[in-house]
Amino acid sequence: DQQVKQNSPSLSVQEGRISILNCDYTNSMFDYFLWYKKYPAEGPTFLISISSIKDKNEDGRFTVFLNKSAKHLSLHIVPSQPGDSAVYFCAASAYNHHAGGTSYGKLTFGQGTILTVHP
Amino acid sequence: DTGVSQDPRHKITKRGQNVTFRCDPISEHNRLYWYRQTLGQGPEFLTYFQNEAQLEKSRLLSDRFSAERPKGSFSTLEIQRTEQGDSAMYLCASSLGGVLYGYTFGSGTRLTVV
């Protein structure tokens, strides 16, 4: 059951243009959404997050948009740079009940999108 | 503090052997997570700790997998009687709580079962 889906395995963009990475989810209990970037031979690096009470969050060149009714989020990178070439993962978190109580402990990740920015 | 450290970086083992991985989180982080990633997929949640308490385990974590975090500092993930399907990248992450601030991941341990 893939609760978080990134339907585009890859995206190719020219340097200086906008990169738009998309993510869809099915679990309406997700409250927080995050984007991670991953270079080969490294662990994922946190980029930006958004709470479900917002529809937009911006940090420098990165903006995340959330459409709760469509269960869709996107990451915009403007302007794109060759150093942005990496695998991008979206992730989501729901409030979980577990033995220790309740918390937002676990992240559910999408399959990733390979972004290539050409000079 | 140089971030989340995982050891070893690579491990090749024969099917049926036991393996143990270690994760040293960022020192002030009280939460520690284990994930597994296979080729072409995103990280899959395995388990997480708050201090020394293991709060949640995934159904992916069969009886052959066990994780510990004694004294709430470093953590170990042990896989007993390894199978070829266990071949994957095992990622550890830590956080101070507050999911919106993200988790800091280590570089992972790549396990190959032959």
Coordinates of N, CA and C in Angstrom, one line a residue:
Chain A
D1 N 0.8 -1.2 0.0 CA 0.0 0.0 0.0 C 0.9 1.2 0.0
Q2 N 1.0 1.9 -1.2 CA 1.9 3.0 -1.3 C 1.1 4.3 -0.9
Q3 N 1.3 4.8 0.3 CA 0.5 5.9 0.7 C 1.0 7.2 0.2
V4 N 2.3 7.2 -0.2 CA 2.9 8.4 -0.7 C 3.5 8.1 -2.1
K5 N 3.1 8.8 -3.1 CA 3.6 8.4 -4.5 C 4.2 9.6 -5.2
Q6 N 5.3 9.3 -5.8 CA 5.9 10.2 -6.7 C 5.9 9.6 -8.1
N7 N 5.0 10.0 -9.0 CA 4.7 9.3 -10.2 C 5.8 9.6 -11.3
S8 N 6.6 10.6 -11.1 CA 7.6 10.9 -12.1 C 8.9 10.3 -11.7
P9 N 9.5 9.3 -12.3 CA 10.8 8.8 -11.9 C 11.9 9.8 -12.1
S10 N 11.8 10.6 -13.1 CA 12.9 11.5 -13.4 C 12.3 12.8 -14.0
L11 N 13.2 13.9 -13.9 CA 12.8 15.2 -14.4 C 14.1 15.8 -14.9
S12 N 14.1 16.4 -16.1 CA 15.3 17.1 -16.7 C 14.9 18.5 -16.9
V13 N 15.8 19.4 -16.4 CA 15.5 20.9 -16.5 C 16.8 21.6 -16.9
Q14 N 16.6 22.7 -17.6 CA 17.7 23.6 -17.9 C 18.1 24.5 -16.7
E15 N 19.4 24.7 -16.6 CA 19.8 25.6 -15.5 C 19.1 27.0 -15.6
G16 N 18.7 27.5 -14.5 CA 18.0 28.8 -14.5 C 16.5 28.7 -14.6
R17 N 16.0 27.6 -15.0 CA 14.6 27.4 -15.2 C 14.0 26.9 -13.9
I18 N 12.7 26.7 -13.8 CA 12.0 26.2 -12.7 C 11.9 24.7 -12.7
S19 N 12.2 24.0 -11.6 CA 12.0 22.6 -11.4 C 10.7 22.4 -10.6
I20 N 9.8 21.6 -11.0 CA 8.6 21.3 -10.2 C 8.5 19.8 -10.0
L21 N 8.6 19.4 -8.8 CA 8.5 18.0 -8.4 C 7.2 17.7 -7.7
N22 N 6.5 16.7 -8.0 CA 5.2 16.4 -7.6 C 5.1 15.2 -6.7
C23 N 4.1 15.2 -5.8 CA 3.9 14.1 -4.9 C 2.4 14.0 -4.5
D24 N 1.9 12.8 -4.5 CA 0.5 12.6 -4.1 C 0.4 11.6 -2.9
Y25 N -0.6 11.8 -2.1 CA -0.7 10.9 -1.0 C -2.2 10.5 -0.8
T26 N -2.4 9.4 -0.1 CA -3.7 8.8 0.0 C -4.2 8.9 1.5
N27 N -3.4 9.0 2.4 CA -3.8 9.0 3.8 C -4.2 10.4 4.3
S28 N -5.4 10.6 4.6 CA -5.9 11.9 5.0 C -5.5 12.3 6.4
M29 N -4.9 11.3 7.1 CA -4.4 11.6 8.5 C -3.0 12.2 8.5
F30 N -2.4 12.3 7.3 CA -1.0 13.0 7.3 C -1.2 14.4 7.7
D31 N -0.4 14.9 8.6 CA -0.4 16.3 9.0 C 0.8 17.1 8.6
Y32 N 1.9 16.5 8.4 CA 3.1 17.2 8.1 C 3.8 16.5 6.9
F33 N 4.4 17.4 6.1 CA 5.0 16.9 4.8 C 6.3 17.5 4.7
L34 N 7.3 16.7 4.2 CA 8.7 17.1 4.1 C 9.2 16.7 2.7
W35 N 10.3 17.5 2.3 CA 11.0 17.1 1.1 C 12.5 16.9 1.5
Y36 N 13.1 15.8 1.0 CA 14.5 15.5 1.2 C 15.2 15.4 -0.1
K37 N 16.5 15.7 -0.1 CA 17.3 15.5 -1.3 C 18.4 14.5 -1.0
K38 N 18.7 13.7 -1.9 CA 19.7 12.7 -1.7 C 20.7 12.6 -2.8
Y39 N 22.0 12.7 -2.5 CA 23.1 12.5 -3.4 C 23.6 11.1 -3.3
P40 N 24.2 10.5 -4.3 CA 24.7 9.2 -4.3 C 25.7 9.0 -3.1
A41 N 25.6 7.8 -2.4 CA 26.5 7.5 -1.3 C 26.3 8.4 -0.1
E42 N 25.2 9.1 0.0 CA 25.0 9.9 1.2 C 23.5 9.6 1.6
G43 N 23.3 9.9 2.9 CA 21.9 9.8 3.4 C 21.1 11.0 2.9
P44 N 19.7 10.9 3.0 CA 18.9 12.0 2.6 C 19.1 13.2 3.5
T45 N 19.0 14.4 2.8 CA 19.2 15.7 3.6 C 17.9 16.4 3.6
F46 N 17.4 16.9 4.7 CA 16.2 17.6 4.8 C 16.2 18.9 4.1
L47 N 15.2 19.2 3.3 CA 15.1 20.5 2.6 C 14.1 21.5 3.2
I48 N 12.9 21.1 3.2 CA 11.8 22.0 3.6 C 10.6 21.2 4.0
S49 N 9.8 21.8 4.8 CA 8.6 21.1 5.3 C 7.4 22.0 5.3
I50 N 6.2 21.4 5.5 CA 5.0 22.2 5.6 C 4.0 21.5 6.5
S51 N 3.3 22.2 7.2 CA 2.2 21.7 8.1 C 0.9 21.7 7.3
S52 N 0.0 20.8 7.6 CA -1.3 20.8 6.8 C -2.2 22.0 7.0
I53 N -1.9 22.9 8.0 CA -2.7 24.1 8.2 C -2.2 25.2 7.3
K54 N -1.1 24.9 6.5 CA -0.7 25.9 5.5 C -0.8 25.4 4.1
D55 N -0.7 26.3 3.1 CA -0.7 25.8 1.8 C 0.5 26.1 1.0
K56 N 1.4 26.9 1.7 CA 2.7 27.2 1.1 C 3.7 27.5 2.1
N57 N 5.0 27.1 1.8 CA 6.1 27.4 2.7 C 7.3 27.7 1.8
E58 N 8.0 28.7 2.1 CA 9.1 29.1 1.2 C 10.4 29.2 2.0
D59 N 11.5 28.8 1.3 CA 12.8 28.9 1.9 C 13.8 29.1 0.8
G60 N 14.2 30.4 0.6 CA 15.1 30.7 -0.5 C 14.6 30.3 -1.8
R61 N 15.3 29.4 -2.5 CA 14.9 29.0 -3.9 C 13.9 27.9 -3.8
F62 N 13.6 27.4 -2.7 CA 12.7 26.2 -2.5 C 11.3 26.7 -2.0
T63 N 10.2 26.3 -2.6 CA 8.9 26.5 -2.2 C 8.1 25.2 -2.2
V64 N 7.4 24.9 -1.1 CA 6.5 23.7 -1.1 C 5.1 24.2 -1.1
F65 N 4.3 23.6 -2.0 CA 2.8 23.9 -2.0 C 2.1 22.7 -1.6
L66 N 1.0 22.9 -0.8 CA 0.2 21.8 -0.4 C -1.3 22.0 -0.8
N67 N -1.9 21.1 -1.4 CA -3.3 21.1 -1.8 C -4.0 19.9 -1.1
K68 N -4.5 20.2 0.1 CA -5.1 19.1 0.9 C -6.3 18.5 0.2
S69 N -7.1 19.2 -0.4 CA -8.3 18.6 -1.0 C -7.9 17.7 -2.1
A70 N -6.8 17.9 -2.8 CA -6.4 17.1 -3.9 C -5.4 16.0 -3.4
K71 N -5.0 16.2 -2.1 CA -3.9 15.3 -1.5 C -2.7 15.3 -2.4
H72 N -2.2 16.5 -2.6 CA -1.1 16.7 -3.6 C -0.2 17.8 -3.0
L73 N 1.1 17.5 -3.1 CA 2.1 18.6 -2.8 C 3.2 18.6 -3.9
S74 N 3.8 19.8 -4.0 CA 4.8 20.0 -5.0 C 5.9 20.8 -4.4
L75 N 7.1 20.6 -5.0 CA 8.3 21.4 -4.6 C 8.8 22.1 -5.8
H76 N 8.9 23.4 -5.7 CA 9.4 24.3 -6.8 C 10.8 24.8 -6.4
I77 N 11.7 24.6 -7.4 CA 13.0 25.1 -7.2 C 13.3 26.2 -8.3
V78 N 13.5 27.4 -7.8 CA 13.7 28.5 -8.8 C 14.8 29.4 -8.3
P79 N 15.8 29.7 -9.1 CA 16.2 29.1 -10.3 C 16.9 27.8 -10.1
S80 N 16.7 26.8 -10.9 CA 17.4 25.5 -10.8 C 18.9 25.7 -11.1
Q81 N 19.7 24.9 -10.3 CA 21.2 25.0 -10.5 C 21.7 23.6 -10.7
P82 N 22.8 23.4 -11.4 CA 23.4 22.0 -11.6 C 23.6 21.3 -10.3
G83 N 23.9 22.0 -9.3 CA 24.2 21.3 -8.0 C 22.9 20.8 -7.3
D84 N 21.7 21.2 -7.9 CA 20.4 20.6 -7.4 C 20.2 19.2 -8.0
S85 N 21.0 18.8 -8.9 CA 20.8 17.4 -9.5 C 21.0 16.4 -8.4
A86 N 19.9 15.6 -8.1 CA 19.9 14.7 -7.0 C 18.6 13.9 -7.1
V87 N 18.4 13.0 -6.2 CA 17.1 12.3 -6.0 C 16.3 13.1 -5.0
Y88 N 15.1 13.4 -5.2 CA 14.2 14.1 -4.3 C 13.1 13.2 -3.8
F89 N 12.9 13.2 -2.5 CA 11.9 12.3 -1.9 C 10.9 13.2 -1.1
C90 N 9.6 13.0 -1.3 CA 8.7 13.6 -0.4 C 8.4 12.6 0.7
A91 N 7.9 13.1 1.8 CA 7.7 12.3 3.0 C 6.5 12.9 3.8
A92 N 5.8 12.1 4.5 CA 4.6 12.5 5.2 C 4.6 11.9 6.6
S93 N 4.0 12.6 7.6 CA 3.9 12.0 8.9 C 2.5 12.2 9.5
A94 N 2.0 11.2 10.1 CA 0.7 11.2 10.8 C 0.8 11.0 12.3
Y95 N -0.1 11.5 13.0 CA -0.1 11.3 14.5 C -0.4 9.8 14.8
N96 N 0.6 9.2 15.4 CA 0.5 7.7 15.6 C 0.3 7.4 17.1
H97 N -0.6 6.4 17.3 CA -0.7 5.9 18.6 C 0.2 4.6 18.7
H98 N 1.0 4.6 19.8 CA 1.9 3.4 19.9 C 2.0 3.1 21.4
A99 N 2.9 2.2 21.7 CA 3.0 1.7 23.1 C 3.4 2.9 24.0
G100 N 4.2 3.8 23.5 CA 4.7 4.9 24.3 C 3.8 6.1 24.4
G101 N 2.7 6.0 23.7 CA 1.8 7.2 23.7 C 1.4 7.6 22.3
T102 N 1.6 8.8 22.0 CA 1.3 9.3 20.6 C 2.4 10.2 20.2
S103 N 2.7 10.2 18.9 CA 3.7 11.2 18.4 C 3.7 11.2 16.9
Y104 N 4.4 12.1 16.4 CA 4.6 12.1 14.9 C 6.0 11.5 14.7
G105 N 6.1 10.2 14.9 CA 7.5 9.6 14.9 C 7.9 9.2 13.5
K106 N 7.0 8.6 12.8 CA 7.4 7.9 11.6 C 7.2 8.7 10.3
L107 N 8.1 8.7 9.4 CA 7.9 9.3 8.1 C 7.6 8.2 7.0
T108 N 6.7 8.5 6.2 CA 6.4 7.6 5.0 C 6.9 8.3 3.8
F109 N 7.8 7.7 3.1 CA 8.5 8.3 1.9 C 7.8 7.8 0.6
G110 N 7.9 8.7 -0.4 CA 7.6 8.3 -1.8 C 8.8 7.6 -2.4
Q111 N 8.7 7.2 -3.7 CA 9.8 6.4 -4.3 C 10.9 7.3 -4.8
G112 N 10.7 8.6 -4.9 CA 11.8 9.5 -5.3 C 11.7 9.9 -6.8
T113 N 12.2 11.1 -7.1 CA 12.3 11.6 -8.5 C 13.7 12.0 -8.7
I114 N 14.3 11.5 -9.8 CA 15.7 12.0 -10.1 C 15.6 13.3 -10.9
L115 N 16.2 14.3 -10.3 CA 16.2 15.6 -11.0 C 17.6 15.8 -11.6
T116 N 17.6 16.2 -12.9 CA 18.9 16.5 -13.5 C 18.8 17.9 -14.1
V117 N 19.7 18.8 -13.6 CA 19.7 20.2 -14.1 C 20.9 20.3 -15.0
H118 N 20.6 20.6 -16.3 CA 21.7 20.7 -17.3 C 22.2 22.2 -17.4
P119 N 23.5 22.3 -17.4 CA 24.1 23.7 -17.5 C 23.7 24.3 -18.8
Chain B
D1 N 30.5 18.0 16.8 CA 29.6 16.9 16.4 C 29.5 16.9 14.9
T2 N 29.8 15.8 14.3 CA 29.8 15.7 12.8 C 28.6 15.1 12.2
G3 N 27.5 15.0 13.0 CA 26.3 14.4 12.4 C 26.1 13.0 12.9
V4 N 25.2 12.3 12.1 CA 24.8 10.9 12.5 C 25.9 10.0 11.8
S5 N 26.4 9.1 12.6 CA 27.5 8.2 12.2 C 27.0 6.8 12.1
Q6 N 27.3 6.1 11.0 CA 26.9 4.7 11.0 C 28.1 3.8 10.6
D7 N 28.1 2.7 11.2 CA 29.3 1.8 11.1 C 28.8 0.3 11.0
P8 N 29.3 -0.5 10.0 CA 30.2 -0.1 9.0 C 29.5 0.6 7.8
R9 N 30.2 1.0 6.9 CA 29.6 1.6 5.7 C 29.1 0.6 4.7
H10 N 29.9 -0.5 4.6 CA 29.5 -1.6 3.8 C 29.7 -2.9 4.5
K11 N 28.8 -3.9 4.2 CA 28.9 -5.2 4.9 C 28.5 -6.3 3.9
I12 N 29.4 -7.2 3.6 CA 29.0 -8.4 2.8 C 29.0 -9.6 3.7
T13 N 27.9 -10.3 3.6 CA 27.8 -11.5 4.5 C 27.2 -12.6 3.7
K14 N 27.4 -13.8 4.2 CA 26.9 -15.0 3.6 C 25.5 -15.2 4.2
R15 N 24.6 -15.8 3.4 CA 23.3 -16.1 3.8 C 23.3 -17.0 5.0
G16 N 22.5 -16.6 6.0 CA 22.4 -17.4 7.2 C 23.2 -16.8 8.4
Q17 N 24.1 -15.9 8.1 CA 25.0 -15.3 9.1 C 24.2 -14.2 9.8
N18 N 24.7 -13.8 11.0 CA 24.1 -12.7 11.7 C 25.0 -11.4 11.5
V19 N 24.3 -10.3 11.4 CA 25.1 -9.0 11.2 C 24.5 -8.0 12.2
T20 N 25.4 -7.1 12.6 CA 25.0 -6.0 13.5 C 25.5 -4.7 13.0
F21 N 24.7 -3.7 13.0 CA 25.1 -2.4 12.6 C 25.0 -1.4 13.8
R22 N 25.8 -0.4 13.7 CA 25.7 0.6 14.8 C 25.4 2.0 14.3
C23 N 24.7 2.8 15.1 CA 24.4 4.1 14.7 C 24.7 5.0 15.9
D24 N 25.4 6.1 15.7 CA 25.7 7.1 16.7 C 25.0 8.4 16.3
P25 N 23.9 8.7 17.0 CA 23.1 9.9 16.6 C 23.8 11.2 17.0
I26 N 23.3 12.3 16.6 CA 23.7 13.6 17.1 C 23.5 13.6 18.6
S27 N 24.4 14.1 19.4 CA 24.5 13.8 20.8 C 23.2 14.3 21.5
E28 N 22.7 15.5 21.2 CA 21.6 16.0 21.9 C 20.2 15.5 21.4
H29 N 20.2 14.7 20.4 CA 19.0 14.2 19.8 C 18.4 13.1 20.6
N30 N 17.1 13.2 21.0 CA 16.6 12.1 21.9 C 15.8 11.1 21.0
R31 N 15.6 11.3 19.8 CA 14.9 10.3 18.9 C 15.9 9.7 17.9
L32 N 15.7 8.4 17.7 CA 16.5 7.7 16.7 C 15.7 6.8 15.9
Y33 N 15.9 6.8 14.6 CA 15.1 6.0 13.7 C 16.0 5.1 12.8
W34 N 15.4 4.0 12.5 CA 16.0 3.1 11.5 C 15.1 2.9 10.3
Y35 N 15.7 3.1 9.1 CA 15.0 2.9 7.8 C 15.8 1.9 7.0
R36 N 15.1 1.3 6.0 CA 15.7 0.5 5.0 C 15.4 1.0 3.6
Q37 N 16.4 1.0 2.7 CA 16.1 1.5 1.4 C 16.6 0.5 0.4
T38 N 15.8 0.1 -0.6 CA 16.2 -0.7 -1.7 C 16.2 0.1 -2.9
L39 N 16.9 -0.4 -4.0 CA 17.1 0.3 -5.2 C 15.8 0.8 -5.8
G40 N 15.7 2.1 -6.1 CA 14.5 2.6 -6.8 C 13.4 2.9 -5.9
Q41 N 13.6 2.7 -4.6 CA 12.5 3.0 -3.6 C 12.9 4.0 -2.6
G42 N 11.9 4.6 -2.0 CA 12.3 5.5 -0.9 C 12.6 4.8 0.4
P43 N 13.1 5.4 1.4 CA 13.4 4.8 2.7 C 12.1 4.2 3.3
E44 N 12.1 3.0 3.8 CA 11.0 2.4 4.5 C 11.3 2.3 6.0
F45 N 10.3 2.8 6.8 CA 10.4 2.8 8.2 C 10.6 1.5 8.8
L46 N 11.5 1.3 9.8 CA 11.7 0.0 10.5 C 11.3 0.2 11.9
T47 N 11.9 1.2 12.6 CA 11.6 1.3 14.0 C 12.1 2.7 14.5
Y48 N 11.6 3.1 15.7 CA 12.2 4.3 16.3 C 12.1 4.3 17.8
F49 N 13.1 5.0 18.3 CA 13.3 5.1 19.8 C 13.1 6.6 20.2
Q50 N 12.6 6.7 21.4 CA 12.7 8.0 22.1 C 13.5 7.7 23.3
N51 N 14.6 8.3 23.4 CA 15.6 7.9 24.5 C 15.8 6.4 24.3
E52 N 15.7 5.6 25.4 CA 16.0 4.2 25.3 C 14.7 3.4 25.0
A53 N 13.6 4.0 24.9 CA 12.3 3.3 24.7 C 12.1 3.1 23.2
Q54 N 11.8 1.9 22.8 CA 11.4 1.6 21.4 C 9.9 1.8 21.3
L55 N 9.5 2.9 20.6 CA 8.1 3.3 20.6 C 7.3 2.6 19.5
E56 N 7.9 2.3 18.4 CA 7.2 1.8 17.3 C 8.0 0.9 16.4
K57 N 7.5 -0.2 16.0 CA 8.2 -1.2 15.1 C 7.3 -1.4 13.9
S58 N 7.9 -1.4 12.7 CA 7.1 -1.7 11.5 C 6.8 -3.2 11.4
R59 N 5.8 -3.5 10.6 CA 5.5 -4.9 10.3 C 6.6 -5.5 9.4
L60 N 7.4 -4.6 8.8 CA 8.5 -5.1 8.0 C 9.5 -5.8 8.8
L61 N 9.6 -5.4 10.1 CA 10.6 -5.9 11.0 C 10.2 -7.3 11.5
S62 N 10.8 -8.3 10.8 CA 10.4 -9.7 11.2 C 11.1 -10.0 12.5
D63 N 10.8 -11.2 13.0 CA 11.5 -11.7 14.3 C 13.0 -11.8 14.1
R64 N 13.5 -11.8 12.9 CA 15.0 -11.9 12.7 C 15.6 -10.5 13.0
F65 N 14.9 -9.5 13.1 CA 15.4 -8.1 13.3 C 15.2 -7.7 14.7
S66 N 16.3 -7.1 15.3 CA 16.1 -6.5 16.6 C 16.9 -5.3 16.7
A67 N 16.4 -4.3 17.4 CA 17.1 -3.0 17.6 C 17.1 -2.7 19.0
E68 N 18.2 -2.1 19.4 CA 18.3 -1.6 20.8 C 18.9 -0.2 20.9
R69 N 18.7 0.5 21.9 CA 19.3 1.7 22.2 C 19.5 1.9 23.7
P70 N 20.6 1.1 24.2 CA 20.8 1.2 25.6 C 21.3 2.6 26.0
K71 N 20.8 3.0 27.1 CA 21.1 4.3 27.7 C 20.7 5.5 26.8
G72 N 19.9 5.2 25.8 CA 19.4 6.3 25.0 C 20.5 7.0 24.2
S73 N 21.6 6.4 23.9 CA 22.7 7.0 23.1 C 22.8 6.3 21.8
F74 N 23.8 5.5 21.6 CA 23.9 4.8 20.3 C 22.9 3.7 20.2
S75 N 22.7 3.2 18.9 CA 21.7 2.2 18.7 C 22.4 1.1 17.9
T76 N 21.9 -0.1 18.0 CA 22.4 -1.2 17.2 C 21.2 -1.9 16.5
L77 N 21.3 -2.3 15.3 CA 20.3 -3.1 14.6 C 21.0 -4.4 14.2
E78 N 20.4 -5.5 14.7 CA 20.9 -6.8 14.4 C 19.9 -7.6 13.5
I79 N 20.5 -8.3 12.5 CA 19.7 -9.1 11.6 C 20.2 -10.5 11.8
Q80 N 19.4 -11.4 12.2 CA 19.8 -12.8 12.4 C 19.4 -13.6 11.2
R81 N 20.2 -14.6 10.9 CA 20.0 -15.6 9.8 C 19.6 -14.8 8.5
T82 N 20.6 -14.0 8.1 CA 20.3 -13.1 6.9 C 19.9 -13.9 5.7
E83 N 19.0 -13.2 4.9 CA 18.5 -13.8 3.7 C 18.9 -12.8 2.6
Q84 N 18.8 -13.3 1.3 CA 19.2 -12.4 0.2 C 18.3 -11.2 0.1
G85 N 17.0 -11.3 0.5 CA 16.1 -10.2 0.5 C 16.4 -9.1 1.5
D86 N 17.4 -9.4 2.4 CA 17.8 -8.4 3.4 C 18.8 -7.4 2.8
S87 N 19.3 -7.7 1.6 CA 20.2 -6.8 1.0 C 19.6 -5.5 0.7
A88 N 20.2 -4.4 1.3 CA 19.6 -3.1 1.2 C 20.5 -2.1 1.8
M89 N 20.2 -0.8 1.8 CA 20.9 0.2 2.5 C 20.1 0.4 3.8
Y90 N 20.8 0.4 4.9 CA 20.1 0.6 6.2 C 20.5 2.0 6.7
L91 N 19.5 2.8 6.9 CA 19.7 4.2 7.2 C 19.3 4.5 8.7
C92 N 20.1 5.2 9.3 CA 19.8 5.7 10.7 C 19.6 7.2 10.7
A93 N 18.6 7.7 11.4 CA 18.4 9.1 11.5 C 18.2 9.5 13.0
S94 N 18.4 10.8 13.3 CA 18.0 11.2 14.6 C 17.4 12.6 14.6
S95 N 16.7 12.9 15.7 CA 16.0 14.2 15.7 C 15.8 14.6 17.2
L96 N 15.5 15.9 17.4 CA 15.2 16.4 18.7 C 13.7 16.5 18.9
G97 N 13.0 15.8 18.1 CA 11.5 16.0 18.1 C 11.2 17.0 17.2
G98 N 9.9 17.4 17.0 CA 9.5 18.4 16.1 C 9.7 18.0 14.6
V99 N 8.7 17.2 14.1 CA 8.9 16.6 12.8 C 9.1 17.7 11.7
L100 N 8.6 18.9 11.9 CA 8.8 19.9 10.9 C 10.2 20.3 10.7
Y101 N 11.1 20.0 11.6 CA 12.5 20.4 11.5 C 13.3 19.2 10.8
G102 N 12.6 18.2 10.4 CA 13.2 17.1 9.7 C 14.1 16.2 10.6
Y103 N 14.5 15.1 10.1 CA 15.5 14.3 10.7 C 16.8 14.3 10.0
T104 N 17.9 14.1 10.8 CA 19.2 14.1 10.2 C 19.6 12.6 10.0
F105 N 19.8 12.3 8.7 CA 20.2 10.9 8.4 C 21.7 10.8 8.3
G106 N 22.1 9.5 8.6 CA 23.5 9.1 8.4 C 23.7 8.7 6.9
S107 N 24.9 8.3 6.6 CA 25.2 7.9 5.2 C 24.8 6.5 4.9
G108 N 24.4 5.7 6.0 CA 23.9 4.4 5.8 C 24.9 3.3 5.8
T109 N 24.4 2.1 6.0 CA 25.2 0.8 5.9 C 24.6 0.0 4.8
R110 N 25.5 -0.3 3.8 CA 25.0 -1.1 2.6 C 25.3 -2.5 2.9
L111 N 24.2 -3.3 3.0 CA 24.3 -4.8 3.3 C 24.1 -5.5 2.0
T112 N 25.0 -6.4 1.8 CA 24.9 -7.4 0.6 C 25.0 -8.8 1.2
V113 N 23.9 -9.5 1.0 CA 23.9 -10.9 1.4 C 24.1 -11.8 0.2
V114 N 25.1 -12.6 0.2 CA 25.5 -13.5 -0.9 C 25.2 -15.0 -0.6

